[in-house]
Amino acid sequence: MRGNIPAYDVRAPKSLTEALEFLHREPGAWKPLAGGTDLMVLLEMGVLEHKRLLSLHAVPELKGIREEKDRFVIGALTTFGEIQAHAELCREFPLLREAAASVGAIAIQNRATLAGNIANASPAADSAPALLALDAKLELASHEGSRWVEYRAFHTGYKKTLLQQGELIRAIALPKLAPGYVHAFRKVGTRKAQAISKVAFAGLARKAPDGKLTEVRLAFGSVAPTAFRATTAESRLQGRVLDLALIRDAKQALQQQLTPIDDVRSTAEYRRRVSLNLLEDFLLQAKNRGEA
Amino acid sequence: MASRLRKEGREKLTGRSQYVDDLRLPGHPEVLHGTTVRSPVARGTLKAVRFGGSIPWKDFVIVTAKDIPAIGGKNAIAHILHDQPCLVDEQINHPEEAIVLLAHPDRFLLEEARRHVTFEIDPLPAVFTIEKSLLKDPVIWGKDNTFKEFTIEKGDVDGVWQTADLIVEGEYHTGAQEQLYIEPNGMIAVANANEGVTVWGSMQCPYYVHHALTHLFALPDDKVRVIQAETGGGFGGKEDYPSMIACHAALLAWKAGKPVKIIYDRAEDLAATTKRHPSSTRHRTAVSRDGKLLAMDIDFLLDGGAYMTISTVVLSRGGIHAAGPYECPNVRIHARALATNSPPYGAFRGFGAPQSLFALERHMDEIAAKVGLAPEELRRRNFLQEGKATATGQIIREKLDLPKLLDSALQSSEFIKKRKAFQEANQDPANPIKRGMGLSTFMHGAGFTGSGEKMLASVAAVEATPAGTVRVLASNTEIGQGQRTVFAQLVADALGIDFDLVEVVQPDTKIVPNSGPTVASRTTMIVGKLVETAAISLRQTLIQSGCLAKTYTTAEFRKACGEYLSKLGALKCFSQYQQPGHIDWDDQKYRGDAYGTFAWAVYVAEVSVDLRTYEAQVDHFTAVQEIGKVVHPVLAAGQIEGGVLQGIGYALSEEVQLRNGRMANNRLTNYIIPTAADAPDIKVIFAENPYPHGPQGAKGIGELPLDGVAPAVLNAVAMALGPEAASRIHSIPLLPESLMKALDGAAESVKGERS
């Protein structure tokens, strides 16, 4: 343990109002702490700069999963374990279930929260590609009230987000999907558990009876400063019938959005090529769906 | 007989075992925390040390190299040579080298303080690779950067090249590997002029630590006491480095006048302590058209890091194993260990053999492909047999049946059938998963190399207590491998009494004789035999004294012990190692019996490679080995299974990334060991062939599995990817990034549509 424990202060408000008050009274002073699975790593290394931590563990308004007519609303503090244990949610969004099951290990999944994963804003966040592909919306709460934002607009740069001072993620909403989607999730991290992704992919696609793609959503993690939707590739594919030439075309379009780096976990070249391979694989799968 | 329960299993499972960080020292309410300030550079001259920040430095105990002469000792960690300082005086030779020691009661403040010690250093040019070290520019160690060099010669290699049908060449590389014991290193020391030095800690070799402390403090043997705390794994990683930590803790304790505890966290343990030696091996092999090995010319190089530590011995074992379990009339093995400015490399399960056997066994597959034989057939045509000689000229004097081990492995893994099926399925370019079968055949010499055991002359003892129980006294340590259980079993069986009556004493140099280090697959075979022999003489003493009849029950045995002790005093029987008569070794020429015996094995890996992600995974593993007689089936299988998984990590994922000699990925998130989820199903098969000089016929087992896993896995990957890519698969770890590169330029049929 390299963190200087006596130098830290932790408060645990009992309600959302109280938590938002803390953030409001001393702007920027308090770092929200949810499951702690990212912050405790920094603490152990002795590099957790925020000395005052606001534990949200006892805030009831941030918990629970609720099904509405056309969407699911997931409380910010919902853990990846709770996501996997929620049968209706998992049936509706197998992508989310697979992403949740790919986080760290079971012990981590039991603590790590969906909003924590989002707010920590790592480009390698395991939930990000799935949330992007599912068109997630975030409810951001502050002393003044709350607002909804599109998740795909939330990450504005490396470790930068739309969160203003005094704001917390309150909930994540996922619109229900029409039936008939092909989906794929793939986390590439060299081992099957306790991995940090080198490349992560989530895809959703739907075809009309004539074979035209009526919708295609492609999301990548770990290959750019933020997780992103491959919009250029998506628009090439939209309304077209998949064939090998179109798949090559989509891969070329994806190339433009890939800006991977070399680091201690992998190489830019590897990340780039695996991204392209995963896209191709998903599109081949979508192409073959419904073909004899 | 059913396997005995692990002696300390209940304590470990219930969390009651006392590891070094759990210890409370009676009579010492206050224990200071100690920490180490380390070099930020690989090589340089230390000009000044600065103590900055708003740290109350006067409250700290501070030790530097300047404190050592005052104590009377020499600033060195005594091992084979005394070239490694305990603390840097002026010359820095690797990153993370210890320069300043600090102690304070508050461990959080201590860590703050550590960050505020800075150094003024004049950097010097450094060497980070074997290739650069060979150039001797600059010379960083000794006269020519060479820790040790030797040549093993059999027959006349150079007379063969002209006439051979085929010559096959290859170059192979292996990376460093971290042992990754669960419990990081740690020591507690009490040290003062009156009492001398006592340390408790996590270690494999109490007498190595004892030796280092007596030299550093210039104290007589009886003024230094080393006690092993329960130890959470070692794998060789706690062979020599604990001496360093013990010396550090003891220096701080001496100056503080209070006990000092140093516990490494994982980041420090990964960055600063020893790892497996990286290697580079060149093979040149002459072979006949029908696949007989005619000549093997092997150049074997190890990166030893900045100081000698035990590199010379690692080199010996690696070099001796380099020609494998094959009979070849002409062999030359040229072996060198070289200095670089990385932290010194040290012992790790296999001790040089995994490196040289990786090269050989990968090379054998390359030879097979060139000759046009199946890999198993090439091996079968060259196997050593009883009466034939190894590379060092050691005549095999045991009933060695490698074809039987091979057949068992082939059958059990369905090798031939699966290979055929995979070869067909792999032809389909639409299939992104390619599968392969690979094998390796190898051996591991048990016990110290050459005359090592003779020079150690280990002693173990067994004593009776008034309650009629029996205590086993040896310096060998329980490090998770089951030493305590196996010693108790050997003694219980030798005495014909209940297992529960035998206690294996926690190693403490004040109490136990020096039965040598816990290394080299020697604990069961060498020391277990001493323990068994001592038990037999204890029984004979009891019988001869008239206290015990020739046949007896456990209850009668207990009664007899009590009677003997009250009538005649202590009953303690010693046994000292006697080299078996058949061993004849020449240390100078590297000729003769390198080991008393070998364990033999054939391993098979079944892998799949995903061409979308370039990830290889092991789906099934079959480990067939002959280890003499299996003493404890559950522990023995556990050794193999654990070793196989450690070998899979060595082969596919564990990469020590060095940046200017420093480990850049010294965290468990970035240094990728396999998890339970990555473990394949592992089939463990033992063939038995009792070794007359081992207890109950046992040979050594611990290191064996590490030797053969990586080549079997890489051979399987090579098969999966086809011959073109295979010729580029010569290095481990084979990470997905390097597998991708190996595929580049390979036939389109392998790559299919993939970019």
CSV table of N, CA and C in Angstrom, one decimal, chain A residues 1-6 41 44-47 186 188-194 196 198 244 248 251 263-267 269-270 273-274 276-278 280-281 284, chain B residues 107-109 111-112 114-115 265 267-268 610-615 617 653 657 659 664-665 667-673 675 677-678 736-737 740 744 753-755:
chain,number,residue,atom,x,y,z
A,1,MET,N,0.8,-1.2,0.0
A,1,MET,CA,0.0,0.0,0.0
A,1,MET,C,0.9,1.2,0.0
A,2,ARG,N,0.9,2.0,-1.1
A,2,ARG,CA,1.7,3.2,-1.2
A,2,ARG,C,0.9,4.4,-1.0
A,3,GLY,N,-0.4,4.3,-0.8
A,3,GLY,CA,-1.2,5.5,-0.5
A,3,GLY,C,-1.1,5.9,0.9
A,4,ASN,N,-1.1,7.2,1.2
A,4,ASN,CA,-0.9,7.7,2.5
A,4,ASN,C,-2.3,7.7,3.1
A,5,ILE,N,-2.8,6.6,3.7
A,5,ILE,CA,-4.2,6.5,4.1
A,5,ILE,C,-4.7,7.6,5.0
A,6,PRO,N,-3.9,8.0,6.1
A,6,PRO,CA,-4.4,9.1,7.0
A,6,PRO,C,-4.6,10.4,6.2
A,41,VAL,N,-7.2,1.1,-7.0
A,41,VAL,CA,-6.0,0.7,-7.7
A,41,VAL,C,-5.0,1.9,-7.6
A,44,GLU,N,-3.8,2.3,-4.0
A,44,GLU,CA,-2.7,1.3,-3.7
A,44,GLU,C,-1.4,1.7,-4.2
A,45,MET,N,-1.4,2.3,-5.4
A,45,MET,CA,-0.2,2.7,-6.1
A,45,MET,C,0.4,4.0,-5.5
A,46,GLY,N,-0.4,4.7,-4.7
A,46,GLY,CA,0.0,6.0,-4.1
A,46,GLY,C,-0.1,7.1,-5.1
A,47,VAL,N,-1.0,7.0,-6.1
A,47,VAL,CA,-1.2,8.1,-7.0
A,47,VAL,C,-2.6,8.6,-7.1
A,186,ARG,N,-17.1,-8.5,-28.4
A,186,ARG,CA,-15.8,-9.2,-28.3
A,186,ARG,C,-14.9,-8.3,-27.5
A,188,VAL,N,-11.0,-8.3,-26.4
A,188,VAL,CA,-9.7,-8.9,-26.7
A,188,VAL,C,-8.7,-8.4,-25.6
A,189,GLY,N,-8.3,-9.3,-24.8
A,189,GLY,CA,-7.4,-8.9,-23.7
A,189,GLY,C,-6.4,-9.9,-23.3
A,190,THR,N,-6.1,-10.9,-24.1
A,190,THR,CA,-5.0,-11.9,-24.0
A,190,THR,C,-5.3,-12.9,-22.9
A,191,ARG,N,-6.2,-12.7,-22.0
A,191,ARG,CA,-6.6,-13.8,-21.1
A,191,ARG,C,-8.1,-13.7,-20.9
A,192,LYS,N,-8.6,-14.7,-20.3
A,192,LYS,CA,-10.1,-14.8,-20.3
A,192,LYS,C,-10.7,-14.2,-19.1
A,193,ALA,N,-10.0,-13.8,-18.1
A,193,ALA,CA,-10.5,-13.0,-17.0
A,193,ALA,C,-9.4,-12.1,-16.5
A,194,GLN,N,-9.8,-11.1,-15.7
A,194,GLN,CA,-8.8,-10.1,-15.2
A,194,GLN,C,-8.0,-9.5,-16.3
A,196,ILE,N,-7.5,-6.3,-19.2
A,196,ILE,CA,-7.9,-5.0,-19.6
A,196,ILE,C,-7.8,-5.1,-21.2
A,198,LYS,N,-7.5,-4.8,-25.1
A,198,LYS,CA,-6.6,-4.2,-26.1
A,198,LYS,C,-7.5,-3.6,-27.2
A,244,LEU,N,-19.0,-8.9,-50.1
A,244,LEU,CA,-17.6,-8.8,-49.7
A,244,LEU,C,-17.0,-7.5,-50.1
A,248,ARG,N,-15.3,-4.8,-47.4
A,248,ARG,CA,-14.0,-4.2,-47.6
A,248,ARG,C,-14.1,-2.6,-47.5
A,251,LYS,N,-14.6,-1.6,-44.0
A,251,LYS,CA,-13.3,-1.7,-43.2
A,251,LYS,C,-12.4,-0.4,-43.5
A,263,ASP,N,1.3,0.9,-26.4
A,263,ASP,CA,1.5,1.1,-25.0
A,263,ASP,C,2.0,-0.2,-24.3
A,264,VAL,N,2.0,-0.2,-23.0
A,264,VAL,CA,2.5,-1.4,-22.3
A,264,VAL,C,1.6,-2.6,-22.6
A,265,ARG,N,0.4,-2.4,-23.0
A,265,ARG,CA,-0.5,-3.5,-23.2
A,265,ARG,C,-0.5,-4.1,-24.6
A,266,SER,N,-0.2,-3.3,-25.6
A,266,SER,CA,-0.3,-3.8,-27.0
A,266,SER,C,0.3,-2.8,-27.9
A,267,THR,N,0.2,-3.1,-29.2
A,267,THR,CA,0.7,-2.2,-30.2
A,267,THR,C,-0.4,-1.5,-31.0
A,269,GLU,N,-0.5,-1.2,-34.2
A,269,GLU,CA,-0.7,-2.0,-35.4
A,269,GLU,C,-1.7,-3.2,-35.0
A,270,TYR,N,-1.4,-3.8,-33.9
A,270,TYR,CA,-2.3,-5.0,-33.5
A,270,TYR,C,-3.7,-4.5,-33.3
A,273,ARG,N,-5.4,-3.8,-36.6
A,273,ARG,CA,-5.8,-4.9,-37.5
A,273,ARG,C,-6.9,-5.8,-36.8
A,274,VAL,N,-6.8,-5.9,-35.5
A,274,VAL,CA,-7.8,-6.7,-34.8
A,274,VAL,C,-9.2,-6.0,-35.0
A,276,LEU,N,-10.2,-4.2,-37.4
A,276,LEU,CA,-10.7,-4.5,-38.8
A,276,LEU,C,-11.2,-5.9,-38.9
A,277,ASN,N,-10.5,-6.8,-38.3
A,277,ASN,CA,-10.9,-8.2,-38.3
A,277,ASN,C,-12.2,-8.4,-37.7
A,278,LEU,N,-12.4,-7.8,-36.5
A,278,LEU,CA,-13.7,-8.0,-35.8
A,278,LEU,C,-14.8,-7.4,-36.5
A,280,GLU,N,-15.0,-7.1,-39.8
A,280,GLU,CA,-15.2,-8.0,-40.9
A,280,GLU,C,-16.0,-9.3,-40.5
A,281,ASP,N,-15.6,-9.8,-39.3
A,281,ASP,CA,-16.2,-11.0,-38.8
A,281,ASP,C,-17.7,-10.8,-38.5
A,284,LEU,N,-19.6,-10.4,-41.8
A,284,LEU,CA,-19.8,-11.7,-42.4
A,284,LEU,C,-20.9,-12.5,-41.7
B,107,ARG,N,4.1,3.6,8.6
B,107,ARG,CA,4.5,3.1,7.3
B,107,ARG,C,4.0,4.0,6.2
B,108,PHE,N,3.0,4.8,6.5
B,108,PHE,CA,2.5,5.8,5.5
B,108,PHE,C,3.4,6.9,5.3
B,109,LEU,N,3.9,7.4,6.5
B,109,LEU,CA,4.9,8.5,6.4
B,109,LEU,C,6.2,8.0,5.8
B,111,GLU,N,6.5,5.8,3.4
B,111,GLU,CA,6.3,5.8,2.0
B,111,GLU,C,6.5,7.3,1.4
B,112,GLU,N,5.9,8.2,2.1
B,112,GLU,CA,6.1,9.6,1.7
B,112,GLU,C,7.5,10.0,1.7
B,114,ARG,N,10.1,8.0,1.4
B,114,ARG,CA,10.8,7.3,0.3
B,114,ARG,C,10.8,8.1,-1.0
B,115,ARG,N,9.7,8.8,-1.2
B,115,ARG,CA,9.5,9.5,-2.5
B,115,ARG,C,10.3,10.8,-2.4
B,265,ASP,N,5.7,-4.7,-1.7
B,265,ASP,CA,4.4,-4.8,-2.4
B,265,ASP,C,4.7,-5.4,-3.7
B,267,ALA,N,4.4,-4.4,-6.7
B,267,ALA,CA,5.1,-3.5,-7.7
B,267,ALA,C,6.6,-3.6,-7.5
B,268,GLU,N,7.0,-3.5,-6.2
B,268,GLU,CA,8.4,-3.5,-5.9
B,268,GLU,C,9.0,-4.9,-6.1
B,610,ASP,N,-6.9,-18.1,-33.0
B,610,ASP,CA,-8.0,-17.3,-33.6
B,610,ASP,C,-7.4,-16.3,-34.5
B,611,LEU,N,-7.6,-16.4,-35.8
B,611,LEU,CA,-6.9,-15.5,-36.8
B,611,LEU,C,-7.5,-14.1,-36.8
B,612,ARG,N,-8.6,-14.0,-36.1
B,612,ARG,CA,-9.2,-12.6,-36.0
B,612,ARG,C,-8.5,-11.8,-35.0
B,613,THR,N,-8.1,-12.5,-33.9
B,613,THR,CA,-7.4,-11.7,-32.8
B,613,THR,C,-5.9,-12.2,-32.6
B,614,TYR,N,-5.5,-13.2,-33.4
B,614,TYR,CA,-4.1,-13.7,-33.3
B,614,TYR,C,-3.8,-14.3,-31.9
B,615,GLU,N,-4.9,-14.7,-31.2
B,615,GLU,CA,-4.7,-15.3,-29.9
B,615,GLU,C,-4.6,-16.8,-30.0
B,617,GLN,N,-4.7,-20.3,-27.8
B,617,GLN,CA,-5.0,-20.8,-26.5
B,617,GLN,C,-4.8,-22.3,-26.5
B,653,SER,N,2.0,-15.7,-22.8
B,653,SER,CA,1.5,-14.4,-22.3
B,653,SER,C,2.4,-13.6,-21.4
B,657,GLN,N,8.5,-6.6,-19.8
B,657,GLN,CA,8.9,-5.6,-20.8
B,657,GLN,C,9.9,-4.7,-20.1
B,659,ARG,N,12.4,-1.6,-20.1
B,659,ARG,CA,12.7,-0.3,-20.8
B,659,ARG,C,14.0,0.2,-20.0
B,664,ALA,N,8.8,-2.4,-17.1
B,664,ALA,CA,7.8,-1.4,-17.3
B,664,ALA,C,6.4,-1.8,-16.9
B,665,ASN,N,6.2,-3.1,-17.0
B,665,ASN,CA,4.9,-3.7,-16.7
B,665,ASN,C,4.8,-4.4,-15.4
B,667,ARG,N,3.0,-4.8,-12.9
B,667,ARG,CA,1.7,-4.8,-12.2
B,667,ARG,C,1.0,-6.1,-12.8
B,668,LEU,N,0.1,-6.6,-11.9
B,668,LEU,CA,-0.5,-7.8,-12.3
B,668,LEU,C,-1.5,-7.6,-13.5
B,669,THR,N,-1.9,-6.3,-13.7
B,669,THR,CA,-2.8,-6.0,-14.8
B,669,THR,C,-2.1,-6.1,-16.1
B,670,ASN,N,-0.8,-5.9,-16.1
B,670,ASN,CA,0.0,-5.7,-17.3
B,670,ASN,C,1.0,-6.9,-17.6
B,671,TYR,N,1.3,-7.6,-16.5
B,671,TYR,CA,2.2,-8.8,-16.6
B,671,TYR,C,1.2,-9.9,-16.6
B,672,ILE,N,0.9,-10.5,-17.7
B,672,ILE,CA,-0.2,-11.4,-17.9
B,672,ILE,C,0.1,-12.8,-17.6
B,673,ILE,N,-0.3,-13.3,-16.4
B,673,ILE,CA,-0.2,-14.7,-16.1
B,673,ILE,C,-1.6,-15.3,-16.4
B,675,THR,N,-5.1,-17.2,-15.9
B,675,THR,CA,-6.0,-17.3,-14.8
B,675,THR,C,-6.6,-18.7,-14.8
B,677,ALA,N,-9.5,-19.4,-15.5
B,677,ALA,CA,-10.3,-19.5,-16.7
B,677,ALA,C,-9.5,-19.8,-18.0
B,678,ASP,N,-8.2,-19.6,-17.9
B,678,ASP,CA,-7.4,-19.9,-19.1
B,678,ASP,C,-6.8,-21.3,-19.0
B,736,PRO,N,-0.1,-12.4,-28.9
B,736,PRO,CA,-0.8,-12.2,-30.1
B,736,PRO,C,-0.2,-11.2,-31.1
B,737,GLU,N,0.5,-10.2,-30.5
B,737,GLU,CA,1.1,-9.2,-31.4
B,737,GLU,C,2.3,-9.8,-32.2
B,740,MET,N,0.8,-12.2,-34.8
B,740,MET,CA,0.3,-11.5,-36.0
B,740,MET,C,1.5,-11.2,-37.0
B,744,ASP,N,2.4,-12.5,-41.0
B,744,ASP,CA,2.6,-11.6,-42.1
B,744,ASP,C,3.5,-12.2,-43.2
B,753,GLU,N,-9.3,-14.1,-45.9
B,753,GLU,CA,-9.7,-12.8,-46.2
B,753,GLU,C,-9.1,-11.7,-45.3
B,754,ARG,N,-8.5,-12.2,-44.2
B,754,ARG,CA,-8.2,-11.2,-43.2
B,754,ARG,C,-7.1,-10.2,-43.6
B,755,SER,N,-7.2,-9.1,-43.0
B,755,SER,CA,-6.3,-8.0,-43.4
B,755,SER,C,-5.0,-8.2,-42.8
